[in-house]
GROMACS .gro file of C-alpha atoms in nm:
model
  308
    1MET     CA    1  -0.191  -1.514  -2.482
    2LEU     CA    2  -0.466  -1.763  -2.395
    3LEU     CA    3  -0.250  -2.050  -2.518
    4ALA     CA    4   0.039  -1.930  -2.303
    5ILE     CA    5  -0.186  -1.911  -1.995
    6ALA     CA    6  -0.321  -2.258  -2.069
    7ASN     CA    7   0.034  -2.391  -2.094
    8ILE     CA    8   0.101  -2.257  -1.745
    9VAL     CA    9  -0.221  -2.351  -1.567
   10LEU     CA   10  -0.323  -2.679  -1.728
   11PRO     CA   11  -0.008  -2.885  -1.643
   12VAL     CA   12  -0.058  -2.799  -1.276
   13PHE     CA   13  -0.423  -2.900  -1.269
   14ALA     CA   14  -0.359  -3.200  -1.495
   15LEU     CA   15  -0.146  -3.355  -1.220
   16ILE     CA   16  -0.416  -3.274  -0.964
   17PHE     CA   17  -0.669  -3.448  -1.188
   18ALA     CA   18  -0.435  -3.746  -1.225
   19GLY     CA   19  -0.430  -3.792  -0.849
   20TYR     CA   20  -0.806  -3.746  -0.833
   21PHE     CA   21  -0.864  -4.003  -1.108
   22LEU     CA   22  -0.633  -4.265  -0.957
   23ARG     CA   23  -0.805  -4.237  -0.620
   24TRP     CA   24  -1.154  -4.226  -0.775
   25ARG     CA   25  -1.079  -4.548  -0.967
   26ARG     CA   26  -0.935  -4.694  -0.646
   27ILE     CA   27  -0.599  -4.757  -0.812
   28LEU     CA   28  -0.454  -4.576  -0.511
   29SER     CA   29  -0.577  -4.671  -0.163
   30ASP     CA   30  -0.723  -4.451   0.108
   31VAL     CA   31  -0.380  -4.425   0.273
   32ALA     CA   32  -0.207  -4.297  -0.042
   33CYS     CA   33  -0.283  -3.932   0.032
   34ARG     CA   34  -0.147  -3.953   0.386
   35GLU     CA   35   0.173  -4.134   0.286
   36LEU     CA   36   0.244  -3.917  -0.017
   37ASN     CA   37   0.172  -3.608   0.190
   38ARG     CA   38   0.426  -3.722   0.450
   39PHE     CA   39   0.689  -3.773   0.180
   40VAL     CA   40   0.632  -3.421   0.048
   41VAL     CA   41   0.619  -3.251   0.388
   42PHE     CA   42   0.909  -3.434   0.552
   43LEU     CA   43   1.146  -3.481   0.257
   44ALA     CA   44   1.073  -3.334  -0.085
   45LEU     CA   45   0.939  -2.987   0.000
   46PRO     CA   46   1.203  -2.913   0.268
   47ALA     CA   47   1.472  -3.022   0.019
   48LEU     CA   48   1.330  -2.787  -0.246
   49MET     CA   49   1.322  -2.501   0.005
   50ILE     CA   50   1.685  -2.564   0.102
   51ASP     CA   51   1.793  -2.582  -0.262
   52ILE     CA   52   1.623  -2.252  -0.351
   53LEU     CA   53   1.731  -2.065  -0.039
   54VAL     CA   54   2.100  -2.162  -0.050
   55ASN     CA   55   2.114  -2.030  -0.405
   56SER     CA   56   1.952  -1.697  -0.314
   57SER     CA   57   2.128  -1.401  -0.154
   58CYS     CA   58   1.999  -1.229   0.159
   59GLU     CA   59   1.960  -0.910  -0.047
   60THR     CA   60   1.733  -1.096  -0.287
   61LEU     CA   61   1.516  -1.244  -0.013
   62TYR     CA   62   1.483  -0.922   0.188
   63GLN     CA   63   1.173  -0.762   0.038
   64PRO     CA   64   0.970  -0.600   0.320
   65GLY     CA   65   0.713  -0.464   0.073
   66PHE     CA   66   0.631  -0.817  -0.040
   67LEU     CA   67   0.601  -0.934   0.321
   68TYR     CA   68   0.365  -0.649   0.414
   69ALA     CA   69   0.145  -0.684   0.106
   70PHE     CA   70   0.117  -1.064   0.124
   71GLU     CA   71   0.057  -1.077   0.499
   72LEU     CA   72  -0.195  -0.790   0.502
   73GLY     CA   73  -0.402  -0.986   0.250
   74VAL     CA   74  -0.395  -1.284   0.486
   75PHE     CA   75  -0.462  -1.104   0.812
   76ILE     CA   76  -0.739  -0.874   0.687
   77LEU     CA   77  -0.937  -1.176   0.570
   78PHE     CA   78  -0.842  -1.394   0.866
   79PHE     CA   79  -0.950  -1.150   1.134
   80GLY     CA   80  -1.254  -1.034   0.937
   81VAL     CA   81  -1.390  -1.389   0.904
   82LEU     CA   82  -1.281  -1.476   1.259
   83VAL     CA   83  -1.482  -1.191   1.415
   84VAL     CA   84  -1.793  -1.241   1.200
   85HIS     CA   85  -1.809  -1.619   1.245
   86TRP     CA   86  -1.729  -1.600   1.617
   87LEU     CA   87  -2.009  -1.349   1.672
   88LYS     CA   88  -2.241  -1.577   1.476
   89ASN     CA   89  -2.157  -1.912   1.637
   90LYS     CA   90  -1.975  -1.821   1.962
   91ASP     CA   91  -1.721  -2.096   1.884
   92LEU     CA   92  -1.371  -1.949   1.863
   93ALA     CA   93  -1.205  -2.272   1.748
   94ALA     CA   94  -1.451  -2.332   1.462
   95ALA     CA   95  -1.438  -1.963   1.364
   96SER     CA   96  -1.057  -1.983   1.354
   97ILE     CA   97  -1.067  -2.280   1.117
   98ASP     CA   98  -1.317  -2.096   0.893
   99ALA     CA   99  -1.089  -1.790   0.896
  100THR     CA  100  -0.792  -2.008   0.801
  101SER     CA  101  -0.992  -2.163   0.516
  102ALA     CA  102  -1.058  -1.814   0.376
  103SER     CA  103  -0.697  -1.695   0.392
  104TYR     CA  104  -0.457  -1.993   0.381
  105ALA     CA  105  -0.306  -2.014   0.030
  106ASN     CA  106  -0.173  -2.339  -0.117
  107THR     CA  107   0.172  -2.186  -0.165
  108GLY     CA  108   0.361  -2.514  -0.131
  109TYR     CA  109   0.165  -2.767  -0.331
  110ILE     CA  110   0.031  -2.544  -0.610
  111GLY     CA  111   0.224  -2.218  -0.572
  112ILE     CA  112   0.571  -2.363  -0.633
  113PRO     CA  113   0.496  -2.550  -0.958
  114LEU     CA  114   0.270  -2.271  -1.088
  115CYS     CA  115   0.527  -1.996  -1.023
  116ALA     CA  116   0.805  -2.218  -1.164
  117LEU     CA  117   0.612  -2.246  -1.490
  118THR     CA  118   0.517  -1.878  -1.488
  119PHE     CA  119   0.841  -1.708  -1.383
  120GLY     CA  120   1.102  -1.986  -1.417
  121THR     CA  121   1.268  -2.202  -1.154
  122GLU     CA  122   1.539  -1.940  -1.105
  123ASN     CA  123   1.278  -1.687  -0.985
  124LEU     CA  124   1.117  -1.880  -0.701
  125ALA     CA  125   1.251  -1.668  -0.415
  126PRO     CA  126   0.914  -1.490  -0.360
  127THR     CA  127   0.740  -1.827  -0.352
  128MET     CA  128   0.982  -1.963  -0.093
  129VAL     CA  129   0.925  -1.658   0.128
  130SER     CA  130   0.549  -1.704   0.096
  131VAL     CA  131   0.579  -2.072   0.191
  132ILE     CA  132   0.777  -1.981   0.503
  133LEU     CA  133   0.523  -1.714   0.600
  134THR     CA  134   0.230  -1.948   0.537
  135VAL     CA  135   0.356  -2.248   0.731
  136SER     CA  136   0.508  -2.049   1.018
  137VAL     CA  137   0.343  -1.712   1.082
  138ASN     CA  138  -0.004  -1.786   0.941
  139PHE     CA  139  -0.028  -2.145   1.060
  140ALA     CA  140   0.096  -2.046   1.405
  141ALA     CA  141  -0.161  -1.767   1.431
  142SER     CA  142  -0.437  -2.015   1.345
  143ILE     CA  143  -0.316  -2.262   1.606
  144ILE     CA  144  -0.300  -1.993   1.875
  145PHE     CA  145  -0.663  -1.891   1.825
  146ILE     CA  146  -0.782  -2.252   1.802
  147GLU     CA  147  -0.595  -2.337   2.121
  148MET     CA  148  -0.749  -2.035   2.290
  149GLY     CA  149  -1.090  -2.169   2.195
  150THR     CA  150  -1.027  -2.528   2.305
  151GLN     CA  151  -0.795  -2.497   2.602
  152SER     CA  152  -1.012  -2.292   2.835
  153GLY     CA  153  -0.851  -2.255   3.174
  154LYS     CA  154  -0.494  -2.282   3.043
  155SER     CA  155  -0.266  -1.981   3.049
  156MET     CA  156  -0.158  -1.794   2.738
  157TRP     CA  157   0.204  -1.891   2.812
  158SER     CA  158   0.108  -2.259   2.813
  159THR     CA  159  -0.069  -2.219   2.479
  160LEU     CA  160   0.222  -2.028   2.325
  161GLY     CA  161   0.466  -2.292   2.452
  162HIS     CA  162   0.260  -2.566   2.290
  163VAL     CA  163   0.262  -2.374   1.961
  164ALA     CA  164   0.638  -2.310   1.979
  165VAL     CA  165   0.714  -2.679   2.030
  166SER     CA  166   0.489  -2.774   1.737
  167LEU     CA  167   0.657  -2.523   1.507
  168CYS     CA  168   1.007  -2.639   1.606
  169LYS     CA  169   0.910  -2.991   1.498
  170ASN     CA  170   0.773  -2.872   1.164
  171PRO     CA  171   1.011  -2.973   0.881
  172LEU     CA  172   0.903  -2.670   0.678
  173ILE     CA  173   1.036  -2.451   0.959
  174VAL     CA  174   1.352  -2.658   1.009
  175ALA     CA  175   1.439  -2.643   0.637
  176PRO     CA  176   1.505  -2.264   0.624
  177ALA     CA  177   1.715  -2.298   0.940
  178ILE     CA  178   1.930  -2.565   0.770
  179ALA     CA  179   1.959  -2.344   0.461
  180ALA     CA  180   2.072  -2.053   0.682
  181LEU     CA  181   2.335  -2.280   0.839
  182PHE     CA  182   2.468  -2.371   0.494
  183LEU     CA  183   2.484  -2.003   0.397
  184MET     CA  184   2.659  -1.893   0.717
  185THR     CA  185   2.920  -2.170   0.716
  186GLY     CA  186   2.968  -2.190   0.340
  187TRP     CA  187   2.970  -2.570   0.376
  188GLN     CA  188   2.793  -2.708   0.068
  189PRO     CA  189   2.950  -3.043  -0.034
  190TYR     CA  190   2.860  -3.144  -0.389
  191GLY     CA  191   2.711  -3.480  -0.295
  192VAL     CA  192   2.477  -3.323  -0.038
  193THR     CA  193   2.363  -3.038  -0.261
  194GLN     CA  194   2.297  -3.272  -0.555
  195SER     CA  195   2.097  -3.510  -0.335
  196VAL     CA  196   1.892  -3.216  -0.208
  197LYS     CA  197   1.834  -3.095  -0.565
  198ILE     CA  198   1.719  -3.437  -0.688
  199LEU     CA  199   1.489  -3.485  -0.389
  200GLY     CA  200   1.349  -3.133  -0.426
  201GLY     CA  201   1.259  -3.207  -0.787
  202ALA     CA  202   1.001  -3.456  -0.663
  203ALA     CA  203   0.819  -3.197  -0.448
  204SER     CA  204   0.598  -3.032  -0.708
  205PRO     CA  205   0.461  -3.338  -0.896
  206CYS     CA  206   0.408  -3.538  -0.577
  207ALA     CA  207   0.240  -3.244  -0.404
  208LEU     CA  208  -0.001  -3.191  -0.692
  209VAL     CA  209  -0.092  -3.560  -0.714
  210ALA     CA  210  -0.143  -3.567  -0.336
  211THR     CA  211  -0.379  -3.269  -0.368
  212GLY     CA  212  -0.584  -3.457  -0.626
  213ILE     CA  213  -0.602  -3.768  -0.407
  214PHE     CA  214  -0.720  -3.554  -0.116
  215LEU     CA  215  -0.992  -3.390  -0.325
  216ALA     CA  216  -1.116  -3.733  -0.434
  217GLU     CA  217  -1.192  -3.830  -0.075
  218ARG     CA  218  -1.558  -3.817   0.024
  219GLN     CA  219  -1.657  -3.463   0.121
  220GLU     CA  220  -1.854  -3.421   0.442
  221LYS     CA  221  -2.205  -3.285   0.412
  222THR     CA  222  -2.212  -2.933   0.547
  223SER     CA  223  -2.338  -2.585   0.475
  224VAL     CA  224  -2.260  -2.520   0.109
  225GLY     CA  225  -2.331  -2.149   0.158
  226ALA     CA  226  -2.049  -2.110   0.412
  227SER     CA  227  -1.801  -2.284   0.182
  228ILE     CA  228  -1.904  -2.069  -0.113
  229GLU     CA  229  -1.858  -1.756   0.100
  230LEU     CA  230  -1.508  -1.860   0.207
  231THR     CA  231  -1.417  -1.964  -0.149
  232LEU     CA  232  -1.517  -1.623  -0.290
  233LEU     CA  233  -1.318  -1.446  -0.020
  234LYS     CA  234  -1.013  -1.661  -0.095
  235LEU     CA  235  -1.021  -1.641  -0.475
  236VAL     CA  236  -1.152  -1.286  -0.525
  237ALA     CA  237  -1.111  -1.068  -0.216
  238GLN     CA  238  -0.764  -1.177  -0.105
  239PRO     CA  239  -0.581  -1.125  -0.437
  240LEU     CA  240  -0.757  -0.789  -0.487
  241ILE     CA  241  -0.637  -0.670  -0.145
  242VAL     CA  242  -0.281  -0.785  -0.213
  243TRP     CA  243  -0.287  -0.637  -0.566
  244TYR     CA  244  -0.371  -0.296  -0.422
  245PHE     CA  245  -0.096  -0.309  -0.159
  246ALA     CA  246   0.165  -0.461  -0.392
  247PHE     CA  247   0.117  -0.217  -0.679
  248TYR     CA  248  -0.006   0.103  -0.512
  249VAL     CA  249   0.121   0.113  -0.152
  250PHE     CA  250   0.451  -0.073  -0.107
  251GLU     CA  251   0.759  -0.072  -0.326
  252MET     CA  252   0.906  -0.396  -0.460
  253PRO     CA  253   1.048  -0.535  -0.785
  254PRO     CA  254   0.785  -0.624  -1.050
  255LEU     CA  255   0.855  -0.998  -1.009
  256TRP     CA  256   0.778  -0.980  -0.638
  257ALA     CA  257   0.462  -0.772  -0.690
  258LYS     CA  258   0.326  -1.014  -0.950
  259SER     CA  259   0.424  -1.314  -0.738
  260ALA     CA  260   0.246  -1.165  -0.435
  261VAL     CA  261  -0.082  -1.142  -0.626
  262ILE     CA  262  -0.055  -1.484  -0.790
  263LEU     CA  263   0.033  -1.651  -0.460
  264SER     CA  264  -0.260  -1.479  -0.287
  265ALA     CA  265  -0.496  -1.593  -0.564
  266LEU     CA  266  -0.410  -1.960  -0.506
  267PRO     CA  267  -0.677  -2.201  -0.379
  268THR     CA  268  -0.703  -2.285  -0.010
  269GLY     CA  269  -0.428  -2.519   0.106
  270THR     CA  270  -0.472  -2.834   0.311
  271GLY     CA  271  -0.367  -2.661   0.635
  272PRO     CA  272  -0.725  -2.578   0.749
  273PHE     CA  273  -0.834  -2.938   0.694
  274MET     CA  274  -0.537  -3.067   0.895
  275LEU     CA  275  -0.635  -2.837   1.183
  276ALA     CA  276  -1.003  -2.928   1.152
  277GLU     CA  277  -0.919  -3.297   1.168
  278LEU     CA  278  -0.683  -3.246   1.461
  279TYR     CA  279  -0.926  -3.043   1.670
  280GLY     CA  280  -1.252  -3.199   1.550
  281ARG     CA  281  -1.408  -2.868   1.440
  282GLY     CA  282  -1.523  -2.746   1.099
  283ARG     CA  283  -1.393  -3.044   0.899
  284GLY     CA  284  -1.678  -3.034   0.647
  285ILE     CA  285  -1.654  -2.663   0.571
  286ALA     CA  286  -1.275  -2.678   0.544
  287SER     CA  287  -1.270  -2.975   0.305
  288ARG     CA  288  -1.547  -2.834   0.085
  289THR     CA  289  -1.375  -2.493   0.070
  290ILE     CA  290  -1.052  -2.659  -0.042
  291PHE     CA  291  -1.242  -2.854  -0.307
  292LEU     CA  292  -1.438  -2.553  -0.442
  293SER     CA  293  -1.145  -2.312  -0.438
  294THR     CA  294  -0.924  -2.563  -0.620
  295LEU     CA  295  -1.196  -2.628  -0.878
  296PHE     CA  296  -1.273  -2.262  -0.951
  297GLY     CA  297  -0.916  -2.149  -0.892
  298ILE     CA  298  -0.838  -2.257  -1.249
  299LEU     CA  299  -1.052  -1.970  -1.379
  300THR     CA  300  -0.943  -1.701  -1.134
  301LEU     CA  301  -0.574  -1.782  -1.173
  302ALA     CA  302  -0.610  -1.765  -1.552
  303VAL     CA  303  -0.765  -1.419  -1.515
  304TRP     CA  304  -0.482  -1.292  -1.294
  305LEU     CA  305  -0.211  -1.442  -1.514
  306THR     CA  306  -0.369  -1.273  -1.816
  307TYR     CA  307  -0.398  -0.939  -1.639
  308LEU     CA  308  -0.049  -0.938  -1.490
   0.00000   0.00000   0.00000
């Protein structure tokens, strides 16, 4: 059993370490992370999402129990941290970034390759749904609260309009729309689908290497205690909450229940850092939380994979 778990977890983190090592040895420059990240976000990951979704039926993707369990794990932590940190610091934008750091799973960069190794590439539908939820619903909620904290004096409609425009430009939101168009029209020319499949195959390895490069960047000095708190909430509290809802409250196929827990147990994704850099709040805590949760996520994921 331990060897099987190692065969699943270690290849994922080996690629992360490869990216870390290449950046640490300065074989890759300081712009490598940004450029590789753009390739994954704008080309490879959308292609993989399209490839998976066009080969999945609507009946397969419609699993409300999975949606409720996964999103409750996110929102319970998000709003819990948001309220506590806002009451402590009276800074809604910074509290929103901290809340995102505690609840934003790395479903795209680590979740896809990990679940592919665990359940097989033909069983990635739950992962694709989680990616869509993470980059649309969860990311949008974070942006709304950050905008509320930074755009004092502006109306809620103005803030929501700004968020809507940003989401419409997000390739990870556009990709499911393109997949839906393919499914509705039935137009899937061989050359296009094969190109999408080849491009999608680059998503997982490139995403993992990009994660390693990011982690090799110099971490800002900040409160270690806050990062440890957020890391524990992300790696321990969130998967426990989702495990309870997935197995004891909502009904769903075993694959979806196990996927919900594994995806919730993933380390913090790069989304909080992107927001922190964009808005100039909480960059140090966000980057350190990503680093710590990725480092210790090896152990917690191994525990969940063994248990499930």
